[in-house]
mmCIF file of C-alpha atoms in Angstrom:
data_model
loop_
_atom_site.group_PDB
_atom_site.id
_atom_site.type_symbol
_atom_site.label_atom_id
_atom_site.label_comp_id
_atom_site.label_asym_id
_atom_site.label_seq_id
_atom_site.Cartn_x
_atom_site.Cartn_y
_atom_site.Cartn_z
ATOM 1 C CA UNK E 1 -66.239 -146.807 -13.836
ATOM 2 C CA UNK E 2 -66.782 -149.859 -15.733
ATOM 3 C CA UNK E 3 -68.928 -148.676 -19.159
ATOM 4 C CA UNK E 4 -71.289 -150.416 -21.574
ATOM 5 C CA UNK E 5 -71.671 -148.798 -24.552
ATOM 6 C CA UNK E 6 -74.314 -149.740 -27.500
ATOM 7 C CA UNK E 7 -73.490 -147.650 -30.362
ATOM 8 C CA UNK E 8 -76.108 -147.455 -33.945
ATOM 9 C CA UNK E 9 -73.714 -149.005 -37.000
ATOM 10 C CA UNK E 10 -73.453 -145.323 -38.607
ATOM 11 C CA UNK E 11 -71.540 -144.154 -34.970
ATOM 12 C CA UNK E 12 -69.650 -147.474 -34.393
ATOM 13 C CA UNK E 13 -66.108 -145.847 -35.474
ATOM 14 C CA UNK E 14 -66.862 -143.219 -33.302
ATOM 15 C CA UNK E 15 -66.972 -145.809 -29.880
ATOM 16 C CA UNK E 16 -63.770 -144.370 -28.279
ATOM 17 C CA UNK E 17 -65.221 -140.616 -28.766
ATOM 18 C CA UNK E 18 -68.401 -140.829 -27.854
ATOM 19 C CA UNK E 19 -67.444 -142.986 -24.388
ATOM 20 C CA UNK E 20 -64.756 -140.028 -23.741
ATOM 21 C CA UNK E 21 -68.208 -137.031 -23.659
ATOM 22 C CA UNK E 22 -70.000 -139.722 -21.487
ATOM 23 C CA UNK E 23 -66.976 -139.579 -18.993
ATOM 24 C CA UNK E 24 -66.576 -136.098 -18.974
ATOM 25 C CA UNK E 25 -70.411 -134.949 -19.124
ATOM 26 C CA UNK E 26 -70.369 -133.493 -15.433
ATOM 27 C CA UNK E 27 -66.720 -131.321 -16.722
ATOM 28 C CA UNK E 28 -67.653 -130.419 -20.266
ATOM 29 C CA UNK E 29 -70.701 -129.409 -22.206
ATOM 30 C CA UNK E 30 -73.268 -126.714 -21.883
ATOM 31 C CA UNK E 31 -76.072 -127.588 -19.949
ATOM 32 C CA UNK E 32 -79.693 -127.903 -21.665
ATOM 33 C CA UNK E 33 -81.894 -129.091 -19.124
ATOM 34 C CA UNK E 34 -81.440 -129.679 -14.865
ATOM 35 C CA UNK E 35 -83.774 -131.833 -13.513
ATOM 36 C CA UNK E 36 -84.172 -133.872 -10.494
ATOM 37 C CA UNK E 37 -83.874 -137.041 -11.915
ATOM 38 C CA UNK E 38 -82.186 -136.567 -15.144
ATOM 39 C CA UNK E 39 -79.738 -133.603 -16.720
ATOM 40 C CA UNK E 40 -79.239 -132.943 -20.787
ATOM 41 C CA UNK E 41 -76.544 -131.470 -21.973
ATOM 42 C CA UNK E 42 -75.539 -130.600 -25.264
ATOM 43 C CA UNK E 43 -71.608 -131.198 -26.644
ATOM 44 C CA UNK E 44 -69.576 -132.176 -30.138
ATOM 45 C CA UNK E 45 -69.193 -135.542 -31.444
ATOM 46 C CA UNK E 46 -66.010 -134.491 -33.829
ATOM 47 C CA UNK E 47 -68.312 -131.710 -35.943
ATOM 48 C CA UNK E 48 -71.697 -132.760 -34.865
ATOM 49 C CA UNK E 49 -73.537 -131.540 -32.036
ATOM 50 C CA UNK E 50 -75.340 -133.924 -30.120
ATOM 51 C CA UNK E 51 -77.372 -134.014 -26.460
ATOM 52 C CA UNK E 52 -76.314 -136.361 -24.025
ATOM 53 C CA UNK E 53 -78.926 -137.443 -21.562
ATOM 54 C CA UNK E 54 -77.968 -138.527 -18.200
ATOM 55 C CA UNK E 55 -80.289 -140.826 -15.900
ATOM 56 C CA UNK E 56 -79.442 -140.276 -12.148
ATOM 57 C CA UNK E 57 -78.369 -143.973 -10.325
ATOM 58 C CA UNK E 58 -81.817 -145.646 -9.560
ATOM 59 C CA UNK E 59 -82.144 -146.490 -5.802
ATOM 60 C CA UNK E 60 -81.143 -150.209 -4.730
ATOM 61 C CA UNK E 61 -84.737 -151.927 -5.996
ATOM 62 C CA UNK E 62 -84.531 -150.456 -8.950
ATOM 63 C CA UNK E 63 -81.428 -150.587 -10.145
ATOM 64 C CA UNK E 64 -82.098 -154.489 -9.942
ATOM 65 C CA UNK E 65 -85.144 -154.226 -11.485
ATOM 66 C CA UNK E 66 -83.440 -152.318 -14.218
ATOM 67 C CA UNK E 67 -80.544 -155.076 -14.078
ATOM 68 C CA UNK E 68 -83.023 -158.122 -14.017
ATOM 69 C CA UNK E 69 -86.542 -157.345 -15.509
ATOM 70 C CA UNK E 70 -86.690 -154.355 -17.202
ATOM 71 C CA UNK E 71 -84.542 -152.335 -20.109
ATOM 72 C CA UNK E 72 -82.975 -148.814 -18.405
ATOM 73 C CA UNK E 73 -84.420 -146.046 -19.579
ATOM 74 C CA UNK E 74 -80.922 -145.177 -21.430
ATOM 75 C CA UNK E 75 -81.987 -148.247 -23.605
ATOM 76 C CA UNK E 76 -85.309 -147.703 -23.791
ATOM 77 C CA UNK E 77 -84.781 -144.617 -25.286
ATOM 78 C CA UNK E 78 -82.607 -145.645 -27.960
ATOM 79 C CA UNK E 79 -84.757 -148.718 -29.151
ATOM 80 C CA UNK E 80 -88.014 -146.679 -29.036
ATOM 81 C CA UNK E 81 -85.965 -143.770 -31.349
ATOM 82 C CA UNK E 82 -85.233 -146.509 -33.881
ATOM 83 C CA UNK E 83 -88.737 -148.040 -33.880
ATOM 84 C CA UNK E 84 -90.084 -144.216 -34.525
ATOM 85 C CA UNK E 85 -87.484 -143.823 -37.303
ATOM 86 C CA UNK E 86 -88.266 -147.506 -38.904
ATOM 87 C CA UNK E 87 -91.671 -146.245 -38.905
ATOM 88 C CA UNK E 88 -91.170 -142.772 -40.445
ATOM 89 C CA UNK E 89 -91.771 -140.655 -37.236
ATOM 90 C CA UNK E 90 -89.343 -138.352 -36.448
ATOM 91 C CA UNK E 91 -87.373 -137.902 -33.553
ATOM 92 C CA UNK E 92 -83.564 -136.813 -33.019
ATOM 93 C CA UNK E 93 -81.591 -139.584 -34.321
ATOM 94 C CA UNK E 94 -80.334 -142.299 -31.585
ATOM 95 C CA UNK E 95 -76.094 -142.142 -32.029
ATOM 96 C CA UNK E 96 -75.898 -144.503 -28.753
ATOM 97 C CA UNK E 97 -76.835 -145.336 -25.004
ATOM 98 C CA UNK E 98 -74.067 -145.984 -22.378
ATOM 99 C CA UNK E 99 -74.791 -148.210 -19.280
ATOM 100 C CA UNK E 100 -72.552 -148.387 -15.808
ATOM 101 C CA UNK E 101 -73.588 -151.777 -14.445
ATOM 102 C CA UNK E 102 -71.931 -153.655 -11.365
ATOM 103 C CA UNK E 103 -72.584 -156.719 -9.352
ATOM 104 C CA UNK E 104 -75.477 -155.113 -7.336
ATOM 105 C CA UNK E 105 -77.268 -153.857 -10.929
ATOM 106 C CA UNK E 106 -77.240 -150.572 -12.629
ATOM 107 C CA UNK E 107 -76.090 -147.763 -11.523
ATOM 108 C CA UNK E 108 -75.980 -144.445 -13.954
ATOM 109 C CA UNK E 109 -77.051 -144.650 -17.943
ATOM 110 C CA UNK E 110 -76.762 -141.998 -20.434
ATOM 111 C CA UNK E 111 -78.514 -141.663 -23.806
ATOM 112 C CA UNK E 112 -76.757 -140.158 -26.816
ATOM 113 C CA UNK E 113 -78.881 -138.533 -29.936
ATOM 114 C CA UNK E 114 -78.882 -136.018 -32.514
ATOM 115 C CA UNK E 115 -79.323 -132.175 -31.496
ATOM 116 C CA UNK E 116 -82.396 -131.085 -33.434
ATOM 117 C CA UNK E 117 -82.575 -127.314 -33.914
ATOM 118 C CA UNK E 118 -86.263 -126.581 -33.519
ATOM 119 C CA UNK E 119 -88.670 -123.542 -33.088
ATOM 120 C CA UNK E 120 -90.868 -123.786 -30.848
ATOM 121 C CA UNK E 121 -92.716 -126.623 -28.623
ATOM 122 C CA UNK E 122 -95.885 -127.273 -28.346
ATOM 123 C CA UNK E 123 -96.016 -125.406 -25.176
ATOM 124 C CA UNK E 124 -96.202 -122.208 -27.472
ATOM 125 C CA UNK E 125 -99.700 -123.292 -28.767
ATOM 126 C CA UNK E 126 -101.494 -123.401 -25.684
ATOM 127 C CA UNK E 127 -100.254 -120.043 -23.661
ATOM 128 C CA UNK E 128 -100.570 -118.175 -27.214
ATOM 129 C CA UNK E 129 -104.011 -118.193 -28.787
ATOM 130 C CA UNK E 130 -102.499 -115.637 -31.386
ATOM 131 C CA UNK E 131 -100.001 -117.626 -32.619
ATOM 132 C CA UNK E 132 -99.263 -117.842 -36.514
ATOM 133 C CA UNK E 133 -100.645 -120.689 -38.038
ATOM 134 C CA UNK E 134 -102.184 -122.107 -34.878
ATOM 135 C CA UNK E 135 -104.647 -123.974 -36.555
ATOM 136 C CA UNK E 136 -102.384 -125.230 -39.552
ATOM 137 C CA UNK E 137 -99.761 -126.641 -36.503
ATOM 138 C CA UNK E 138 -102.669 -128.195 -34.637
ATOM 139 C CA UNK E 139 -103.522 -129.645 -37.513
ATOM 140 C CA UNK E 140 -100.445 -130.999 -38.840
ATOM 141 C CA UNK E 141 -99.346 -132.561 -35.141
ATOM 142 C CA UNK E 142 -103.199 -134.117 -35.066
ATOM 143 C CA UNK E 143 -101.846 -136.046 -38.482
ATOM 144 C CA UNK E 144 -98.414 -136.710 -36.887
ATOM 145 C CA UNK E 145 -100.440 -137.695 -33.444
ATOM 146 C CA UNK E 146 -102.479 -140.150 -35.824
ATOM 147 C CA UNK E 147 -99.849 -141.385 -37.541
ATOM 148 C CA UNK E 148 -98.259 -142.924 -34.192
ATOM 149 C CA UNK E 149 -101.066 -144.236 -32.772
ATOM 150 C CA UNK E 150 -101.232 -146.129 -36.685
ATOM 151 C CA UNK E 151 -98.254 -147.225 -36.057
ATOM 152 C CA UNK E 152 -99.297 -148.868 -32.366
ATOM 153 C CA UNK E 153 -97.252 -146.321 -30.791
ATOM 154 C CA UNK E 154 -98.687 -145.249 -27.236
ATOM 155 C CA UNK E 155 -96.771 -142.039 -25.731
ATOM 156 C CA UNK E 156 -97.076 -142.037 -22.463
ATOM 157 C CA UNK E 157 -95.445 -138.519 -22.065
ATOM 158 C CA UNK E 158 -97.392 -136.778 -24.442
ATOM 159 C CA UNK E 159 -97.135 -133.623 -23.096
ATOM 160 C CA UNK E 160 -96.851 -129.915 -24.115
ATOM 161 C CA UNK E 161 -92.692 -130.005 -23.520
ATOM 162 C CA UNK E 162 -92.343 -133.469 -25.759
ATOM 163 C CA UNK E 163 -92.887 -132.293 -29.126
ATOM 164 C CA UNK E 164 -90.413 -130.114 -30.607
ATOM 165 C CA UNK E 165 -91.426 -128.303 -33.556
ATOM 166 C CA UNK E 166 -89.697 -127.229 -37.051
ATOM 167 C CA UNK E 167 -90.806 -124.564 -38.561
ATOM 168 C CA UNK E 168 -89.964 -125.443 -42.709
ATOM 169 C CA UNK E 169 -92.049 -122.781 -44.587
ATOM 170 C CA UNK E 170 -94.750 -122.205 -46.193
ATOM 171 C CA UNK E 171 -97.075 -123.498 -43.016
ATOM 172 C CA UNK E 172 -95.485 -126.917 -43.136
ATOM 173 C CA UNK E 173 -94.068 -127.950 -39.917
ATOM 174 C CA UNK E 174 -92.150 -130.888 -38.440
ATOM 175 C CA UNK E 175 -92.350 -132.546 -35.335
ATOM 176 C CA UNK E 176 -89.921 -134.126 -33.069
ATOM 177 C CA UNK E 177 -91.275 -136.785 -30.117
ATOM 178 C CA UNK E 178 -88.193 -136.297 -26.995
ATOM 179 C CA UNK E 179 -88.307 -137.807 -23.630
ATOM 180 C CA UNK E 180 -88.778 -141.049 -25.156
ATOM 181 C CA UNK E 181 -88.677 -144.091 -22.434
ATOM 182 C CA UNK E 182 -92.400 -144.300 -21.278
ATOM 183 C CA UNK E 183 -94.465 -146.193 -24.178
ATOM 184 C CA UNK E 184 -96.256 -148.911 -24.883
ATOM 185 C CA UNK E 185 -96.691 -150.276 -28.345
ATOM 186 C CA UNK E 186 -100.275 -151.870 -28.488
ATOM 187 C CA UNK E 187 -103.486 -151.952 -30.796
ATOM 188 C CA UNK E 188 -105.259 -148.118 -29.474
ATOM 189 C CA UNK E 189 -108.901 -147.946 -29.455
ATOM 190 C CA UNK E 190 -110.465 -144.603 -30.062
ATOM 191 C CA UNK E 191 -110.916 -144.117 -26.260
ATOM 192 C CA UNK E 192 -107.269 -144.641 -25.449
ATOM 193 C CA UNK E 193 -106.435 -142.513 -29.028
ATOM 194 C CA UNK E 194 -108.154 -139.536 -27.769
ATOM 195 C CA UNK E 195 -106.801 -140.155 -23.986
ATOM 196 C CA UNK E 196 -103.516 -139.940 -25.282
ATOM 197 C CA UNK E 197 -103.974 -136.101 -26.265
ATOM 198 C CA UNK E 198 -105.729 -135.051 -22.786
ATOM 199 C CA UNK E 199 -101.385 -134.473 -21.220
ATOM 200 C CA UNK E 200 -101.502 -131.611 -23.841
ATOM 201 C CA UNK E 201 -103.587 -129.750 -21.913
ATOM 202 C CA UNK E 202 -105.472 -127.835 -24.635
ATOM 203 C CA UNK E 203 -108.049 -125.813 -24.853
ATOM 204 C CA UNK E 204 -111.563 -126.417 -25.731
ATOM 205 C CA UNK E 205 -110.901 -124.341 -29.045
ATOM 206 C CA UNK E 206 -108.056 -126.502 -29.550
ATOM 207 C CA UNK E 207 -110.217 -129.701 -28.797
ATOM 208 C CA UNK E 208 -112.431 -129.279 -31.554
ATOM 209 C CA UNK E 209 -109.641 -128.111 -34.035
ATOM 210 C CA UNK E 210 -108.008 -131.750 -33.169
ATOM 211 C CA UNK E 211 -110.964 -133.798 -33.199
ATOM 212 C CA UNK E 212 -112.264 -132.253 -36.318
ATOM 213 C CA UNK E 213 -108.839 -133.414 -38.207
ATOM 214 C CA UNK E 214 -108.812 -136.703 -36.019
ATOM 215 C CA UNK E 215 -112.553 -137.708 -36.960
ATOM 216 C CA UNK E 216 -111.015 -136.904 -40.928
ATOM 217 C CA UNK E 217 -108.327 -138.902 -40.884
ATOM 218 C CA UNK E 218 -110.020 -141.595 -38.414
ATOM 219 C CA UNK E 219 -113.208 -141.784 -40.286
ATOM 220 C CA UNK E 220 -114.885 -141.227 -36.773
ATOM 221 C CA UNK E 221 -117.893 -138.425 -35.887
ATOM 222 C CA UNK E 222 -115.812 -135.388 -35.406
ATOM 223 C CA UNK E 223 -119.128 -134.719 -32.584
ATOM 224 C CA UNK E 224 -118.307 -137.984 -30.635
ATOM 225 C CA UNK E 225 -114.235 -137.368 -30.844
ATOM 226 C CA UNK E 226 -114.951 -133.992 -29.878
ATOM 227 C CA UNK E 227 -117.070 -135.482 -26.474
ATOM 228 C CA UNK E 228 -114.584 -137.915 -25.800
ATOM 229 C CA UNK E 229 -111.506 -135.417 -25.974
ATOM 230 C CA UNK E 230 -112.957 -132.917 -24.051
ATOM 231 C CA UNK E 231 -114.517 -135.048 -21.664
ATOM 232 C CA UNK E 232 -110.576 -136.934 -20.764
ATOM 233 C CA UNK E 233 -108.808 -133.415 -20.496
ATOM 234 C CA UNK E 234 -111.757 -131.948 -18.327
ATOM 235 C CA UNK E 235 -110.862 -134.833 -16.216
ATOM 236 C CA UNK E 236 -107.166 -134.544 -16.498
ATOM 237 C CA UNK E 237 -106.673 -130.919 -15.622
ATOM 238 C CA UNK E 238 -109.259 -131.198 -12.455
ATOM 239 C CA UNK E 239 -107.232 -134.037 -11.710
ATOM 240 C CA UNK E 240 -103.997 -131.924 -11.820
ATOM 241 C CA UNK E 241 -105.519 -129.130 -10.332
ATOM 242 C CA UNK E 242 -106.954 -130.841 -7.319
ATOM 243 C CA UNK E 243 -102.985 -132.388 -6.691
ATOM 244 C CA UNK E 244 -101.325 -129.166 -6.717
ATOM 245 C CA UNK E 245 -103.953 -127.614 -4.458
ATOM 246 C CA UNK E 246 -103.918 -130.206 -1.605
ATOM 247 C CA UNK E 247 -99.719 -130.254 -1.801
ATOM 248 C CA UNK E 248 -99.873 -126.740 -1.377
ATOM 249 C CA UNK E 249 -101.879 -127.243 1.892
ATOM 250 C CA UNK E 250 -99.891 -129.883 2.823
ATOM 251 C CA UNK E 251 -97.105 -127.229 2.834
ATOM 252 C CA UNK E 252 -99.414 -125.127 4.252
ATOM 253 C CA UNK E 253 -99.419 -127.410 7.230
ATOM 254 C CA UNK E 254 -95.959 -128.210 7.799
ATOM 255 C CA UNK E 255 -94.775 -124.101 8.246
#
């Protein structure tokens, strides 16, 4: 298959090796995540470990629209990794994206980063009201949540599964952004700031322990962040609840 490969100038030397994993990702590697429309796996680059993302072939509109009007989400991914990075906010390091493009558009992509050995996600947090140093993490990811939106970063995905977590001692943590080609990079008002939390799903103890460090860094009333917060993931998880209840009697239906 005919392959385009855009490699970052620290992997260039590395071309020939890193389109030989692509080639061989459905053979080789051990498998991270399966999901319906993409698979990571995880494999060596000479002595490094690395993921390797693979984007399933778009259907015929959108592989045009991928071909004609938009960047694919293999490229995406790697340009919004180095614009994090430029603007000191971490994610595993972009090594290279890979593109399979024909007459008719694009067909499959793959995105190549960094493996980042982490702890725990911020999944953890929410199912675990116990957890050690709850309140110093929520914390720390409200500064790191601040310091994006500062930087006109909008995650889309900002959701419990898309932070990965470092755990570096003495209560000082790291985070990690993944999934990285849905975002917008805009001016955020403090309406869109605190919508931008509500995919976290947290808790109304969690709420307060954000908008409290939010309103401190923001210079807003931690009262009104606290409103607004709660108010958008109130809305969010009825939202979400209401969906999953109608397709399951939708299901329901069709037995």
């Amino acid at each position: 298959m005919p392959l385009n490969i855009y490699t970052h100038p620290d992997y260039a030397f590395q071309k020939d090796l890193i389109l030989n994993l692509v080639q061989q990702f459905h053979n080789e590697g051990e498998m991270l995540v399966k999901g319906s429309r993409n698979i990571i796996k995880t494999n060596f680059l000479g002595d490094e470990k690395v993921n390797l993302k693979y984007f399933k072939r778009p259907n015929a509109m959108n592989s045009v629209v991928y071909s004609l009007l938009r960047p694919s989400k293999a490229r995406r991914s790697f340009e919004y990794a180095q614009y994090l990075l430029q603007h000191e906010i971490l994610t595993p390091f972009p090594i290279a994206y890979v593109e399979e493009r024909t007459a008719t558009g694009l067909k499959e992509s793959f995105y190549i980063c960094r493996h980042i050995d982490y702890d725990f996600t911020f999944r953890e947090l929410i199912h675990d009201p116990m957890f050690e140093n709850r309140k110093e993490i929520l914390e720390q990811f409200t500064e790191f949540t601040f310091k994006m939106h500062e930087s006109r970063v909008n995650f889309l995905d900002h959701s419990p599964g898309n932070t990965l977590i470092v755990n570096k001692g003495n209560a000082k943590y790291d985070f990690y952004l993944i999934d990285l080609n849905r975002m917008k990079f805009e001016d955020m008002g403090i309406e869109a700031r605190m919508d931008n939390f509500k995919k976290l799903w947290p808790s109304r103890t969690m709420v307060k322990i954000i908008a409290e460090k939010y309103a401190e860094l923001s210079g807003q009333s931690a009262d009104k962040l606290y409103g607004i917060l709660l108010g958008k993931t109130l809305q969010f998880k009825r939202k979400i609840t209401k969906k999953k209840y109608l397709k399951r009697k939708l299901k329901g239906k069709k037995k």
